[in-house]
CSV table of C-alpha atoms in Angstrom, one decimal:
chain,number,residue,atom,x,y,z
A,1,MET,CA,37.7,-142.9,-74.9
A,2,ASN,CA,34.2,-143.6,-73.1
A,3,ILE,CA,32.2,-143.1,-76.3
A,4,ASN,CA,30.2,-145.7,-78.2
A,5,THR,CA,30.5,-145.3,-81.6
A,6,GLY,CA,26.6,-146.2,-81.7
A,7,GLN,CA,25.9,-142.6,-79.7
A,8,ILE,CA,27.6,-140.7,-82.9
A,9,PHE,CA,25.2,-142.4,-85.8
A,10,SER,CA,22.4,-142.1,-83.1
A,11,ILE,CA,22.0,-138.2,-82.7
A,12,THR,CA,18.7,-137.1,-82.9
A,13,ASN,CA,18.8,-133.4,-82.3
A,14,GLU,CA,21.0,-130.3,-81.2
A,15,GLN,CA,21.9,-130.9,-77.9
A,16,GLU,CA,22.9,-134.7,-78.1
A,17,PHE,CA,25.0,-133.2,-81.1
A,18,ASN,CA,26.8,-130.3,-78.6
A,19,ASP,CA,27.1,-133.0,-76.2
A,20,LEU,CA,28.8,-135.0,-77.8
A,21,ALA,CA,30.9,-132.9,-80.1
A,22,LEU,CA,32.4,-131.5,-76.7
A,23,LYS,CA,33.4,-135.1,-75.7
A,24,ILE,CA,35.3,-135.4,-78.8
A,25,PHE,CA,37.0,-132.5,-78.6
A,26,LEU,CA,38.3,-132.5,-75.2
A,27,TYR,CA,39.5,-136.5,-76.4
A,28,GLN,CA,41.6,-135.1,-79.5
A,29,ALA,CA,42.8,-132.1,-77.7
A,30,GLU,CA,44.8,-134.0,-75.3
A,31,ASN,CA,45.6,-137.1,-78.0
A,32,CYS,CA,46.2,-135.8,-81.2
A,33,ASP,CA,49.7,-134.3,-80.9
A,34,ILE,CA,49.1,-132.0,-83.9
A,35,TYR,CA,45.5,-130.5,-82.7
A,36,ARG,CA,46.6,-129.9,-79.8
A,37,GLN,CA,49.5,-128.1,-80.4
A,38,TYR,CA,47.4,-125.6,-82.5
A,39,ILE,CA,44.8,-125.1,-80.1
A,40,SER,CA,48.0,-124.2,-77.2
A,41,TYR,CA,49.6,-121.8,-80.3
A,42,LEU,CA,45.7,-120.2,-80.2
A,43,LYS,CA,46.2,-120.0,-76.4
A,44,VAL,CA,42.6,-121.9,-76.1
A,45,THR,CA,41.4,-123.5,-72.7
A,46,PRO,CA,39.7,-126.7,-74.2
A,47,SER,CA,37.5,-127.1,-70.6
A,48,GLU,CA,36.2,-123.3,-70.9
A,49,ILE,CA,34.5,-124.4,-74.6
A,50,LYS,CA,30.8,-124.8,-73.6
A,51,ASN,CA,29.7,-124.6,-77.5
A,52,TYR,CA,30.8,-126.6,-81.0
A,53,ASN,CA,30.7,-122.9,-82.6
A,54,ASP,CA,33.4,-122.4,-80.5
A,55,ILE,CA,35.4,-125.3,-80.9
A,56,PRO,CA,38.8,-124.4,-82.8
A,57,PHE,CA,38.9,-125.8,-86.3
A,58,LEU,CA,42.4,-128.1,-87.4
A,59,PRO,CA,43.3,-126.0,-91.4
A,60,ILE,CA,43.1,-129.2,-93.5
A,61,SER,CA,46.7,-128.6,-95.1
A,62,PHE,CA,47.8,-130.5,-91.7
A,63,PHE,CA,46.9,-133.7,-93.5
A,64,LYS,CA,49.3,-133.2,-95.9
A,65,SER,CA,52.6,-132.3,-93.7
A,66,HIS,CA,51.7,-134.6,-90.1
A,67,SER,CA,50.2,-137.7,-88.8
A,68,VAL,CA,46.5,-136.6,-87.4
A,69,ILE,CA,45.5,-139.5,-85.0
A,70,SER,CA,44.0,-139.3,-81.4
A,71,SER,CA,44.2,-143.3,-81.0
A,72,ASN,CA,47.3,-145.7,-80.2
A,73,LYS,CA,45.1,-148.3,-82.3
A,74,PRO,CA,47.3,-149.8,-85.6
A,75,VAL,CA,46.3,-148.3,-88.5
A,76,GLU,CA,44.0,-150.3,-90.4
A,77,ILE,CA,44.2,-148.2,-94.0
A,78,ALA,CA,45.7,-145.2,-95.1
A,79,PHE,CA,43.2,-143.3,-97.7
A,80,SER,CA,45.0,-140.6,-99.8
A,81,SER,CA,43.6,-137.4,-101.8
A,82,SER,CA,44.7,-137.4,-105.4
A,83,GLY,CA,47.1,-135.3,-106.7
A,84,THR,CA,49.1,-133.8,-110.2
A,85,THR,CA,52.7,-135.5,-110.6
A,86,GLY,CA,54.9,-134.2,-107.7
A,87,GLN,CA,51.9,-132.7,-105.2
A,88,ILE,CA,51.9,-133.7,-101.8
A,89,THR,CA,48.4,-135.4,-101.1
A,90,SER,CA,46.6,-136.1,-97.5
A,91,LYS,CA,46.9,-138.8,-96.0
A,92,HIS,CA,44.0,-140.0,-93.5
A,93,LEU,CA,44.9,-142.5,-91.0
A,94,VAL,CA,42.3,-144.5,-90.3
A,95,GLN,CA,42.4,-146.7,-87.1
A,96,ASP,CA,38.8,-148.3,-87.2
A,97,LEU,CA,37.6,-148.9,-90.5
A,98,SER,CA,34.1,-150.0,-89.2
A,99,ILE,CA,33.4,-146.9,-88.1
A,100,TYR,CA,33.8,-145.6,-91.7
A,101,GLU,CA,31.6,-148.3,-93.0
A,102,LYS,CA,29.1,-147.4,-90.3
A,103,SER,CA,29.0,-143.5,-91.2
A,104,TYR,CA,28.9,-144.3,-95.6
A,105,ASN,CA,26.0,-147.0,-94.8
A,106,LYS,CA,24.0,-145.1,-92.6
A,107,ALA,CA,24.3,-142.1,-94.4
A,108,PHE,CA,23.4,-143.3,-97.4
A,109,GLU,CA,20.6,-145.1,-96.4
A,110,LEU,CA,19.4,-142.1,-94.8
A,111,PHE,CA,19.2,-140.2,-98.0
A,112,TYR,CA,18.6,-143.2,-100.7
A,113,GLY,CA,17.6,-146.5,-98.6
A,114,LYS,CA,19.1,-149.5,-98.9
A,115,ALA,CA,22.1,-150.4,-101.2
A,116,ASP,CA,20.6,-153.8,-102.0
A,117,ASP,CA,17.3,-152.3,-103.6
A,118,TYR,CA,19.9,-150.9,-106.6
A,119,CYS,CA,22.0,-151.3,-109.6
A,120,VAL,CA,25.1,-149.4,-109.2
A,121,LEU,CA,27.0,-147.9,-111.8
A,122,ALA,CA,30.2,-146.1,-111.3
A,123,LEU,CA,32.7,-144.5,-113.9
A,124,LEU,CA,35.2,-143.6,-111.7
A,125,PRO,CA,38.0,-144.2,-113.9
A,126,SER,CA,40.7,-141.3,-112.2
A,127,TYR,CA,39.8,-142.8,-108.7
A,128,LEU,CA,40.5,-146.6,-109.9
A,129,GLU,CA,43.4,-145.9,-111.6
A,130,ARG,CA,45.2,-144.6,-108.3
A,131,GLU,CA,45.5,-146.6,-104.8
A,132,GLY,CA,44.2,-145.2,-101.6
A,133,SER,CA,40.4,-143.6,-102.5
A,134,SER,CA,38.2,-143.6,-99.6
A,135,LEU,CA,35.3,-143.4,-102.4
A,136,ILE,CA,36.2,-146.3,-104.1
A,137,TYR,CA,36.3,-148.1,-100.6
A,138,MET,CA,32.5,-147.1,-100.3
A,139,VAL,CA,31.5,-147.6,-103.9
A,140,ASP,CA,33.3,-151.4,-103.7
A,141,ASP,CA,30.9,-151.9,-100.5
A,142,LEU,CA,28.0,-150.6,-101.8
A,143,LEU,CA,28.3,-152.5,-105.0
A,144,LYS,CA,28.7,-155.6,-103.0
A,145,GLN,CA,25.6,-154.9,-101.1
A,146,SER,CA,23.8,-154.1,-104.2
A,147,ALA,CA,24.7,-157.7,-105.9
A,148,HIS,CA,22.5,-156.9,-109.0
A,149,PRO,CA,24.2,-159.0,-112.0
A,150,LYS,CA,24.9,-155.6,-114.0
A,151,SER,CA,26.1,-153.6,-110.9
A,152,GLY,CA,29.9,-152.6,-111.6
A,153,TYR,CA,32.0,-150.1,-112.5
A,154,PHE,CA,32.7,-148.7,-116.0
A,155,LEU,CA,36.5,-148.0,-116.6
A,156,HIS,CA,36.4,-146.3,-120.1
A,157,ASN,CA,33.8,-149.0,-121.9
A,158,HIS,CA,31.2,-146.5,-122.3
A,159,GLU,CA,29.2,-148.8,-125.2
A,160,GLU,CA,28.6,-151.3,-122.4
A,161,LEU,CA,28.0,-148.7,-119.8
A,162,TYR,CA,25.2,-147.4,-122.7
A,163,GLN,CA,23.9,-151.0,-122.9
A,164,THR,CA,23.0,-151.9,-119.1
A,165,LEU,CA,21.5,-148.2,-118.9
A,166,GLY,CA,19.0,-149.5,-121.7
A,167,GLU,CA,18.9,-152.6,-120.2
A,168,LEU,CA,18.2,-151.3,-117.0
A,169,LYS,CA,15.7,-148.4,-118.1
A,170,SER,CA,13.6,-151.0,-120.5
A,171,SER,CA,13.5,-153.8,-116.8
A,172,LYS,CA,12.6,-150.6,-114.3
A,173,GLN,CA,15.0,-151.6,-112.4
A,174,LYS,CA,16.1,-149.3,-110.1
A,175,THR,CA,20.0,-147.8,-110.6
A,176,ILE,CA,22.0,-145.1,-109.4
A,177,LEU,CA,25.1,-144.2,-111.7
A,178,ILE,CA,27.8,-142.4,-109.4
A,179,GLY,CA,30.3,-140.8,-112.0
A,180,VAL,CA,33.4,-138.2,-111.7
A,181,THR,CA,32.0,-135.1,-113.5
A,182,TYR,CA,34.9,-135.3,-116.5
A,183,ALA,CA,33.7,-139.0,-117.1
A,184,LEU,CA,30.2,-138.0,-116.9
A,185,LEU,CA,30.8,-134.9,-119.9
A,186,ASP,CA,32.9,-137.7,-122.2
A,187,PHE,CA,30.0,-140.0,-121.9
A,188,THR,CA,27.2,-137.8,-122.8
A,189,ALA,CA,29.8,-136.7,-126.0
A,190,GLN,CA,28.9,-139.5,-127.4
A,191,TYR,CA,25.5,-141.3,-125.9
A,192,GLN,CA,22.2,-139.9,-125.2
A,193,ILE,CA,19.7,-141.8,-123.2
A,194,ASP,CA,16.4,-140.7,-122.2
A,195,PHE,CA,15.9,-142.7,-118.4
A,196,PRO,CA,14.2,-140.1,-116.1
A,197,GLU,CA,14.0,-143.1,-113.0
A,198,LEU,CA,17.6,-143.0,-112.6
A,199,THR,CA,19.5,-141.2,-109.9
A,200,VAL,CA,23.0,-139.7,-111.6
A,201,MET,CA,25.8,-138.2,-108.9
A,202,GLU,CA,28.4,-136.8,-109.7
A,203,THR,CA,31.3,-137.1,-106.9
A,204,GLY,CA,32.8,-133.6,-108.7
A,205,GLY,CA,36.2,-132.4,-110.3
A,206,MET,CA,38.0,-132.2,-113.6
A,207,LYS,CA,41.0,-134.4,-112.1
A,208,GLY,CA,42.8,-131.7,-114.9
A,209,LYS,CA,40.9,-133.9,-117.9
A,210,ARG,CA,39.0,-130.5,-118.6
A,211,LYS,CA,38.2,-126.7,-118.6
A,212,GLU,CA,36.0,-126.2,-114.8
A,213,MET,CA,32.6,-125.4,-115.5
A,214,VAL,CA,30.0,-123.6,-113.8
A,215,ARG,CA,27.4,-125.6,-111.6
A,216,ALA,CA,24.0,-125.1,-112.8
A,217,GLU,CA,25.8,-125.0,-116.9
A,218,LEU,CA,27.4,-128.8,-116.6
A,219,HIS,CA,24.0,-130.1,-114.5
A,220,GLN,CA,22.3,-128.9,-117.5
A,221,LEU,CA,24.0,-131.0,-120.1
A,222,LEU,CA,24.0,-133.8,-117.4
A,223,CYS,CA,20.3,-133.5,-117.6
A,224,ALA,CA,19.3,-133.3,-121.0
A,225,ALA,CA,21.9,-136.2,-121.8
A,226,PHE,CA,20.5,-138.4,-119.3
A,227,GLY,CA,17.2,-137.2,-119.3
A,228,VAL,CA,16.4,-136.6,-115.6
A,229,LYS,CA,15.1,-133.9,-113.7
A,230,SER,CA,18.2,-133.0,-111.5
A,231,ILE,CA,21.6,-134.1,-110.8
A,232,HIS,CA,22.6,-135.5,-107.7
A,233,SER,CA,26.2,-134.7,-106.1
A,234,GLU,CA,28.3,-136.1,-103.6
A,235,TYR,CA,30.6,-133.6,-100.9
A,236,GLY,CA,33.2,-135.4,-99.0
A,237,MET,CA,36.9,-135.5,-99.2
A,238,THR,CA,39.8,-137.9,-98.0
A,239,GLU,CA,39.8,-136.2,-94.7
A,240,LEU,CA,36.5,-137.2,-94.2
A,241,LEU,CA,34.8,-140.2,-93.4
A,242,SER,CA,31.4,-138.9,-93.5
A,243,GLN,CA,29.9,-136.9,-97.0
A,244,GLY,CA,26.8,-134.9,-97.8
A,245,TYR,CA,24.4,-135.4,-100.7
A,246,SER,CA,22.6,-133.0,-103.2
A,247,LYS,CA,19.5,-134.2,-104.9
A,248,GLY,CA,19.8,-131.4,-107.0
A,249,ASN,CA,20.6,-127.6,-107.6
A,250,GLY,CA,24.2,-128.4,-105.7
A,251,VAL,CA,22.1,-127.9,-102.1
A,252,PHE,CA,23.9,-130.4,-100.0
A,253,GLU,CA,22.1,-132.2,-96.9
A,254,CYS,CA,24.1,-133.5,-94.1
A,255,PRO,CA,23.6,-136.6,-91.7
A,256,PRO,CA,22.7,-135.2,-88.3
A,257,TRP,CA,26.5,-136.6,-87.0
A,258,MET,CA,28.4,-134.1,-89.5
A,259,LYS,CA,27.7,-130.0,-89.2
A,260,ILE,CA,28.3,-127.5,-91.7
A,261,LEU,CA,29.8,-123.7,-90.5
A,262,LEU,CA,31.3,-121.0,-91.9
A,263,ARG,CA,34.6,-119.2,-91.1
A,264,ASP,CA,35.0,-115.3,-92.1
A,265,THR,CA,37.1,-115.0,-94.9
A,266,SER,CA,39.6,-112.3,-93.8
A,267,ASP,CA,39.5,-113.6,-89.9
A,268,PRO,CA,39.5,-117.1,-90.2
A,269,LEU,CA,39.2,-117.9,-86.0
A,270,THR,CA,35.5,-116.1,-86.8
A,271,ILE,CA,32.4,-118.2,-87.1
A,272,LEU,CA,29.5,-116.5,-89.2
A,273,SER,CA,26.1,-117.1,-87.9
A,274,THR,CA,24.4,-115.4,-90.6
A,275,SER,CA,23.0,-117.4,-93.7
A,276,HIS,CA,23.1,-117.1,-96.9
A,277,THR,CA,27.0,-115.4,-96.7
A,278,THR,CA,30.0,-116.9,-98.4
A,279,GLY,CA,32.5,-118.2,-96.0
A,280,GLY,CA,35.0,-120.6,-95.8
A,281,ILE,CA,33.4,-124.0,-95.1
A,282,ASN,CA,34.0,-125.4,-91.1
A,283,VAL,CA,33.4,-129.0,-91.1
A,284,ILE,CA,32.6,-131.2,-87.4
A,285,ASP,CA,32.4,-134.8,-88.7
A,286,LEU,CA,32.2,-136.4,-85.6
A,287,ALA,CA,32.9,-140.0,-87.4
A,288,ASN,CA,36.3,-138.6,-87.3
A,289,ILE,CA,36.7,-139.8,-83.4
A,290,ASN,CA,40.2,-141.1,-84.3
A,291,SER,CA,41.5,-138.5,-86.4
A,292,CYS,CA,40.2,-134.7,-86.1
A,293,SER,CA,36.8,-133.8,-85.9
A,294,PHE,CA,37.2,-130.5,-86.4
A,295,ILE,CA,38.3,-129.1,-89.6
A,296,ALA,CA,38.6,-126.2,-92.0
A,297,THR,CA,38.4,-126.8,-95.6
A,298,GLN,CA,39.7,-124.8,-98.5
A,299,ASP,CA,36.0,-124.8,-100.0
A,300,LEU,CA,33.9,-121.2,-99.8
A,301,GLY,CA,30.1,-122.1,-99.4
A,302,LYS,CA,26.4,-121.0,-97.9
A,303,ILE,CA,24.5,-122.0,-95.7
A,304,TYR,CA,20.8,-122.8,-95.6
A,305,GLY,CA,19.4,-123.2,-92.8
A,306,GLU,CA,19.7,-126.4,-90.5
A,307,ASN,CA,22.5,-128.4,-92.4
A,308,ARG,CA,22.0,-127.6,-95.5
A,309,PHE,CA,25.1,-125.6,-97.6
A,310,GLU,CA,26.0,-125.0,-101.0
A,311,ILE,CA,30.0,-125.0,-102.4
A,312,MET,CA,30.5,-121.6,-104.1
A,313,GLY,CA,33.9,-122.6,-105.3
A,314,ARG,CA,37.5,-122.5,-103.5
A,315,PHE,CA,40.4,-120.3,-101.6
A,316,ASP,CA,42.8,-118.6,-104.3
A,317,ASN,CA,45.9,-120.6,-104.3
A,318,ALA,CA,44.3,-124.0,-103.1
A,319,ASP,CA,45.0,-126.9,-104.2
A,320,VAL,CA,42.7,-128.7,-106.7
A,321,ARG,CA,41.4,-131.9,-105.2
A,322,GLY,CA,39.1,-134.2,-105.2
A,323,CYS,CA,36.1,-132.8,-103.5
A,324,ASN,CA,33.3,-130.9,-105.1
A,325,LEU,CA,35.1,-128.1,-107.4
A,326,LEU,CA,32.4,-126.8,-109.4
A,327,VAL,CA,32.5,-123.0,-109.2
A,328,GLN,CA,28.6,-121.1,-109.4
């Protein structure tokens, strides 16, 4: 396909996004077997699609049952979702890791600046204790880029994390703490610190370790425990090579090569045009160039203007998974 990945990460306006989305759609409609079959069942003629709003979105469940790939390149890594024993997990077969690396690095820099300006602390026990986590791959790289001597993972050693936070606060070091929700709560049950300059980013999900909480209550607890004004969040999942970020109040923003649309909950093939309405979350991730860029997730949400969105929960009977599961 005649698409340079540089085109994906240099999008600056709606027209450029639409043009590239249509180009990638035509390529994937022809080269991704399961997507091609899905489109044919819908009786959609790809060449007739002129706007990304009209592109069919592949149900995310196909990442559990099929190989979703659009290229003949060898697979460099297979990212897998978390799941309880006996549960079928999603697999994202990544054929070009450099695209994932460009995506998370450019998005992190867009929202937070250079990773080497930070001390990066990671409290991600459930991710570290399994293989195939795309989040761990990203955090590993951020830790290497940070190169701060205190950067690193804290599995269950909460006392060491507390002491490290105290030292970083005293030295006025720019610091980001990335943690899975239940582990952050476990830490704050034992330790509290007043570190207003700290960026606390929760990656969502209790992983079956704790009862799910309303987001506002959770963030209020974490704000009080860390002495910060807001809790940041990451919206990402195994099936995506891009992430959205929230700097507070659970409202996420996307990088320019990623877009969120809402579908009607009673008619999944209809895209909602009204803001502030709850619908199913559809994601366009142009970084998914070698798999499928057009995915209908099992999340429910609202859209607030250009590329800003909120996750409200999940569809009933949807699998509990690693993306942000907090219910408003």
